[in-house]
C-alpha cells in the first residue's frame, strides 16, 4: 500500500503580497500623509516679517513685493501674481495700504485674505490735520501717493498692533493646519515677547524727547509717534519732489519755528528737507524707513525696523 502524502500547505506568498500592497496603499493615502503647511503670501515687508516669525520652523511666507518697492504703487511681476493665485492664505494690511493688491483680492485671486487693519482690537488712527501738514505741503504733484485722509494704514508701527496680529496670524494658520497649531501658538508667543522687549526699550529711549517737536517728511509715523508720546508738528509730504521757490521756502520755515528735528524718509528727496531746515535752527535727522524698504526681508525685519526708527529719532533729539 502506497503511503499517503501529506496535503501541501497553502502558499503564503499571495497573502504576504496582499499585506505588503495594503501597507503601501495606506502609506500613500491622504489619511497617512503628514499635514501640509499652507502656502502663504504677504503684502509688505513688516507683515512678511511677522508671519515669518509665526511660521518659523514650519514654512516660509512669500512676499509679493520686490525689496525697496513702494507699497502704495506697485505692479506684481508674473511670478508674484502666480504666487498669490496659489496661496492658501494672504495676510495683508488692506486696500488702504496696497490698492494694487485690492484689485487682485476682489477678483478672487488666491485663498483666504486676512486684512490686518480690519482685525478686531486693532488700534487705528485717522490722519491728523497736521499730517497734511502743519509745515505745509512742499508740493502736490501726482507722483505722491496722496492718502492723507481717513484711516492711516501704517498701523504696524504701533507695537501693540503687531502683538495682536501675531495672535491672529497664529489662529488663521492653525485653522488651515491644525496639526501644527501648537507650534504656531508657541512661535507667536515668542515673537510677542521679543516685540514687548523692544517696545519697552524704545519707550525708555524716547521718553526724554517727548516735548521736543519734530516734523516728518511724510505722514507715515503717526502710530509710532503716538505709541511713544512724541510731539509731531506736521509733515512736509512733498508730491513732485521739486524744490519750492524762495517765497514758499520762507513760508514753510516760518511754520517750523520751535521744531527740534526734521526727518527725511528713505527713497525720498533728502535735499528738500535740508533746504527747508536751513536757517530754522532745526536739526536734520537721519532718513526714516517706516516700511523697511532698505532692510533684508525676513523674521528679523520688524524688530530691526522699530529699533532703527527709535535710534534715528533719539539721536537727533538728544541734547547737543
C-alpha positions as semicolon CSV with decimal commas, in nm:
position;residue;x (nm);y (nm);z (nm)
1;X;0,000;0,000;0,000
2;X;0,141;0,331;-0,108
3;X;0,175;0,573;0,185
4;X;-0,047;0,880;0,160
5;X;0,141;1,202;0,103
6;X;0,053;1,493;0,331
7;X;-0,159;1,762;0,165
8;X;0,052;2,060;0,053
9;X;0,032;2,370;0,271
10;X;-0,133;2,669;0,107
11;X;0,119;2,915;-0,031
12;X;0,170;3,221;0,185
13;X;0,320;3,444;-0,078
14;X;-0,008;3,582;-0,211
15;X;-0,121;3,671;0,142
16;X;0,210;3,834;0,219
17;X;0,197;4,021;-0,109
18;X;-0,155;4,145;-0,034
19;X;-0,043;4,265;0,309
20;X;0,254;4,447;0,160
21;X;0,036;4,612;-0,103
22;X;-0,215;4,717;0,162
23;X;0,060;4,871;0,376
24;X;0,194;5,059;0,076
25;X;-0,152;5,186;-0,011
26;X;-0,208;5,310;0,342
27;X;0,129;5,483;0,343
28;X;0,038;5,668;0,026
29;X;-0,317;5,753;0,129
30;X;-0,413;6,109;0,234
31;X;-0,500;5,982;0,581
32;X;-0,144;5,873;0,645
33;X;0,031;6,168;0,479
34;X;0,160;6,445;0,705
35;X;-0,044;6,765;0,708
36;X;0,077;7,016;0,451
37;X;0,183;7,358;0,575
38;X;-0,031;7,615;0,392
39;X;0,108;7,832;0,114
40;X;0,110;8,187;0,250
41;X;0,150;8,523;0,075
42;X;0,207;8,866;0,234
43;X;0,192;9,221;0,104
44;X;0,466;9,433;0,266
45;X;0,795;9,356;0,444
46;X;0,671;9,426;0,803
47;X;0,376;9,188;0,760
48;X;0,602;8,931;0,595
49;X;0,832;8,954;0,897
50;X;0,551;8,894;1,147
51;X;0,417;8,596;0,953
52;X;0,767;8,452;0,909
53;X;0,812;8,455;1,287
54;X;0,489;8,261;1,340
55;X;0,579;8,009;1,068
56;X;0,935;7,962;1,193
57;X;1,049;7,602;1,155
58;X;0,741;7,506;0,954
59;X;0,744;7,707;0,635
60;X;0,824;8,042;0,477
61;X;0,570;8,300;0,360
62;X;0,602;8,465;0,023
63;X;0,642;8,842;-0,022
64;X;0,450;8,993;-0,314
65;X;0,680;9,295;-0,350
66;X;1,040;9,345;-0,452
67;X;1,276;9,487;-0,190
68;X;1,279;9,867;-0,200
69;X;0,949;9,898;-0,387
70;X;0,677;10,149;-0,298
71;X;0,395;9,967;-0,120
72;X;0,134;10,218;-0,231
73;X;0,207;10,193;-0,602
74;X;0,333;9,856;-0,721
75;X;0,271;9,615;-1,005
76;X;0,328;9,248;-0,937
77;X;0,560;9,051;-1,159
78;X;0,405;8,741;-1,323
79;X;0,578;8,513;-1,073
80;X;0,433;8,713;-0,783
81;X;0,086;8,702;-0,934
82;X;0,118;8,324;-0,964
83;X;0,232;8,302;-0,601
84;X;-0,078;8,496;-0,495
85;X;-0,306;8,275;-0,704
86;X;-0,156;7,963;-0,546
87;X;-0,168;8,087;-0,187
88;X;-0,397;7,930;0,071
89;X;-0,373;8,241;0,289
90;X;-0,294;8,607;0,223
91;X;-0,201;8,833;0,513
92;X;-0,209;9,200;0,416
93;X;-0,269;9,540;0,573
94;X;-0,568;9,608;0,350
95;X;-0,668;9,818;0,049
96;X;-0,578;10,139;0,231
97;X;-0,210;10,045;0,207
98;X;-0,184;9,838;-0,110
99;X;-0,465;9,931;-0,352
100;X;-0,291;9,738;-0,631
101;X;-0,339;9,418;-0,431
102;X;-0,701;9,500;-0,354
103;X;-0,788;9,460;-0,720
104;X;-0,646;9,107;-0,723
105;X;-0,821;9,013;-0,398
106;X;-1,155;9,145;-0,520
107;X;-1,105;8,945;-0,839
108;X;-1,087;8,625;-0,635
109;X;-0,717;8,558;-0,678
110;X;-0,565;8,337;-0,408
111;X;-0,720;8,179;-0,100
112;X;-0,846;8,336;0,221
113;X;-0,742;8,703;0,255
114;X;-0,688;8,837;0,608
115;X;-0,681;9,219;0,625
116;X;-0,492;9,305;0,943
117;X;-0,618;9,663;0,954
118;X;-0,970;9,520;0,995
119;X;-0,873;9,283;1,278
120;X;-1,087;9,338;1,590
121;X;-0,894;9,522;1,860
122;X;-0,651;9,693;1,622
123;X;-0,563;10,045;1,735
124;X;-0,650;10,277;1,447
125;X;-0,593;10,646;1,394
126;X;-0,702;10,890;1,130
127;X;-0,458;11,118;0,959
128;X;-0,446;11,428;1,179
129;X;-0,494;11,773;1,023
130;X;-0,124;11,838;1,083
131;X;-0,033;11,531;0,880
132;X;-0,103;11,729;0,572
133;X;0,090;11,918;0,738
134;X;0,145;12,192;0,988
135;X;0,460;12,262;0,794
136;X;0,260;12,273;0,471
137;X;0,295;12,070;0,155
138;X;0,607;12,140;-0,043
139;X;0,427;12,015;-0,349
140;X;0,113;11,836;-0,457
141;X;0,215;11,663;-0,777
142;X;0,053;11,344;-0,895
143;X;0,367;11,149;-0,812
144;X;0,279;11,144;-0,444
145;X;0,066;10,859;-0,312
146;X;-0,178;11,102;-0,156
147;X;-0,366;10,915;0,114
148;X;-0,363;11,185;0,380
149;X;-0,732;11,148;0,462
150;X;-0,927;10,885;0,650
151;X;-0,763;10,591;0,826
152;X;-0,385;10,592;0,847
153;X;-0,282;10,244;0,724
154;X;0,069;10,241;0,878
155;X;-0,065;10,058;1,184
156;X;0,225;9,812;1,214
157;X;0,427;10,099;1,364
158;X;0,228;10,052;1,686
159;X;0,394;9,755;1,857
160;X;0,066;9,676;2,031
161;X;-0,097;9,614;1,696
162;X;0,185;9,383;1,593
163;X;0,137;9,178;1,911
164;X;-0,236;9,149;1,842
165;X;-0,177;9,049;1,481
166;X;0,067;8,775;1,580
167;X;-0,215;8,602;1,766
168;X;-0,449;8,640;1,469
169;X;-0,185;8,508;1,228
170;X;-0,128;8,204;1,452
171;X;-0,503;8,138;1,474
172;X;-0,551;8,160;1,097
173;X;-0,256;7,930;1,032
174;X;-0,382;7,684;1,293
175;X;-0,726;7,677;1,130
176;X;-0,563;7,592;0,797
177;X;-0,311;7,350;0,951
178;X;-0,448;7,207;1,279
179;X;-0,165;6,956;1,313
180;X;0,081;7,240;1,374
181;X;-0,146;7,462;1,583
182;X;0,070;7,429;1,896
183;X;0,384;7,527;1,706
184;X;0,218;7,835;1,558
185;X;0,094;7,942;1,902
186;X;0,438;7,893;2,059
187;X;0,608;8,089;1,782
188;X;0,359;8,373;1,819
189;X;0,413;8,385;2,195
190;X;0,791;8,401;2,150
191;X;0,757;8,676;1,889
192;X;0,529;8,875;2,119
193;X;0,787;8,854;2,396
194;X;1,060;8,983;2,164
195;X;0,844;9,274;2,048
196;X;0,746;9,359;2,407
197;X;1,115;9,386;2,498
198;X;1,183;9,615;2,200
199;X;0,875;9,822;2,287
200;X;0,997;9,877;2,643
201;X;1,345;9,960;2,517
202;X;1,211;10,226;2,279
203;X;0,979;10,376;2,539
204;X;1,277;10,431;2,770
205;X;1,499;10,563;2,492
206;X;1,245;10,814;2,359
207;X;1,098;10,932;2,690
208;X;1,343;11,224;2,730
209;X;1,249;11,359;2,386
210;X;0,871;11,372;2,426
211;X;0,843;11,750;2,447
212;X;1,070;11,832;2,153
213;X;0,859;11,891;1,837
214;X;0,951;11,706;1,520
215;X;0,847;11,723;1,156
216;X;0,845;11,415;0,935
217;X;0,893;11,414;0,562
218;X;0,576;11,211;0,513
219;X;0,276;11,138;0,733
220;X;0,365;10,775;0,797
221;X;0,495;10,790;1,154
222;X;0,175;10,879;1,339
223;X;0,136;10,541;1,510
224;X;0,499;10,531;1,614
225;X;0,483;10,888;1,748
226;X;0,161;10,820;1,940
227;X;0,300;10,498;2,088
228;X;0,599;10,676;2,238
229;X;0,446;11,017;2,308
230;X;0,642;11,216;2,051
231;X;0,529;11,570;1,967
232;X;0,468;11,592;1,592
233;X;0,437;11,940;1,442
234;X;0,345;11,810;1,098
235;X;0,487;11,666;0,779
236;X;0,631;11,806;0,459
237;X;0,478;11,541;0,231
238;X;0,621;11,662;-0,100
239;X;0,448;11,544;-0,412
240;X;0,661;11,603;-0,718
241;X;0,994;11,631;-0,530
242;X;1,053;11,972;-0,690
243;X;1,231;12,221;-0,466
244;X;0,994;12,502;-0,357
245;X;1,070;12,859;-0,460
246;X;1,215;13,121;-0,228
247;X;0,876;13,257;-0,119
248;X;0,745;12,908;-0,043
249;X;1,060;12,822;0,149
250;X;1,011;13,128;0,370
251;X;0,652;13,027;0,438
252;X;0,747;12,672;0,535
253;X;1,036;12,787;0,752
254;X;0,808;13,022;0,944
255;X;0,583;12,727;1,025
256;X;0,883;12,536;1,161
257;X;0,951;12,777;1,446
258;X;1,043;12,579;1,756
259;X;1,080;12,246;1,575
260;X;1,374;12,047;1,707
261;X;1,425;11,800;1,421
262;X;1,313;11,740;1,065
263;X;1,343;11,389;0,928
264;X;1,379;11,286;0,565
265;X;1,246;10,949;0,456
266;X;1,419;10,666;0,277
267;X;1,374;10,673;-0,101
268;X;1,262;11,038;-0,087
269;X;1,432;11,371;-0,157
270;X;1,662;11,443;0,138
271;X;1,771;11,764;-0,033
272;X;1,428;11,916;0,014
273;X;1,443;11,858;0,391
274;X;1,787;12,018;0,408
275;X;1,663;12,319;0,212
276;X;1,359;12,361;0,436
277;X;1,562;12,330;0,757
278;X;1,823;12,587;0,655
279;X;1,818;12,886;0,887
280;X;1,542;12,748;1,113
281;X;1,762;12,610;1,390
282;X;1,608;12,265;1,339
283;X;1,838;11,969;1,302
284;X;1,808;11,733;1,007
285;X;1,787;11,376;1,130
286;X;1,874;11,055;0,954
287;X;1,641;10,910;0,693
288;X;1,350;10,710;0,835
289;X;1,234;10,385;0,677
290;X;0,886;10,303;0,814
291;X;0,818;10,030;0,556
292;X;1,154;9,856;0,593
293;X;1,243;9,909;0,227
294;X;1,617;9,910;0,291
295;X;1,617;9,610;0,527
296;X;1,659;9,248;0,418
297;X;1,319;9,072;0,433
298;X;1,276;8,806;0,698
299;X;1,181;8,738;1,060
300;X;1,425;8,997;1,199
301;X;1,299;9,286;0,986
302;X;1,015;9,401;1,211
303;X;1,226;9,437;1,524
304;X;1,513;9,592;1,328
305;X;1,271;9,842;1,174
306;X;1,137;9,959;1,512
307;X;1,485;9,986;1,662
308;X;1,616;10,182;1,363
309;X;1,331;10,432;1,381
310;X;1,376;10,479;1,755
311;X;1,753;10,514;1,735
312;X;1,740;10,766;1,448
313;X;1,482;10,984;1,621
314;X;1,655;10,965;1,959
315;X;1,992;11,057;1,807
316;X;1,853;11,374;1,650
317;X;1,659;11,480;1,959
318;X;1,945;11,420;2,202
319;X;2,084;11,737;2,365
320;X;2,366;11,893;2,166
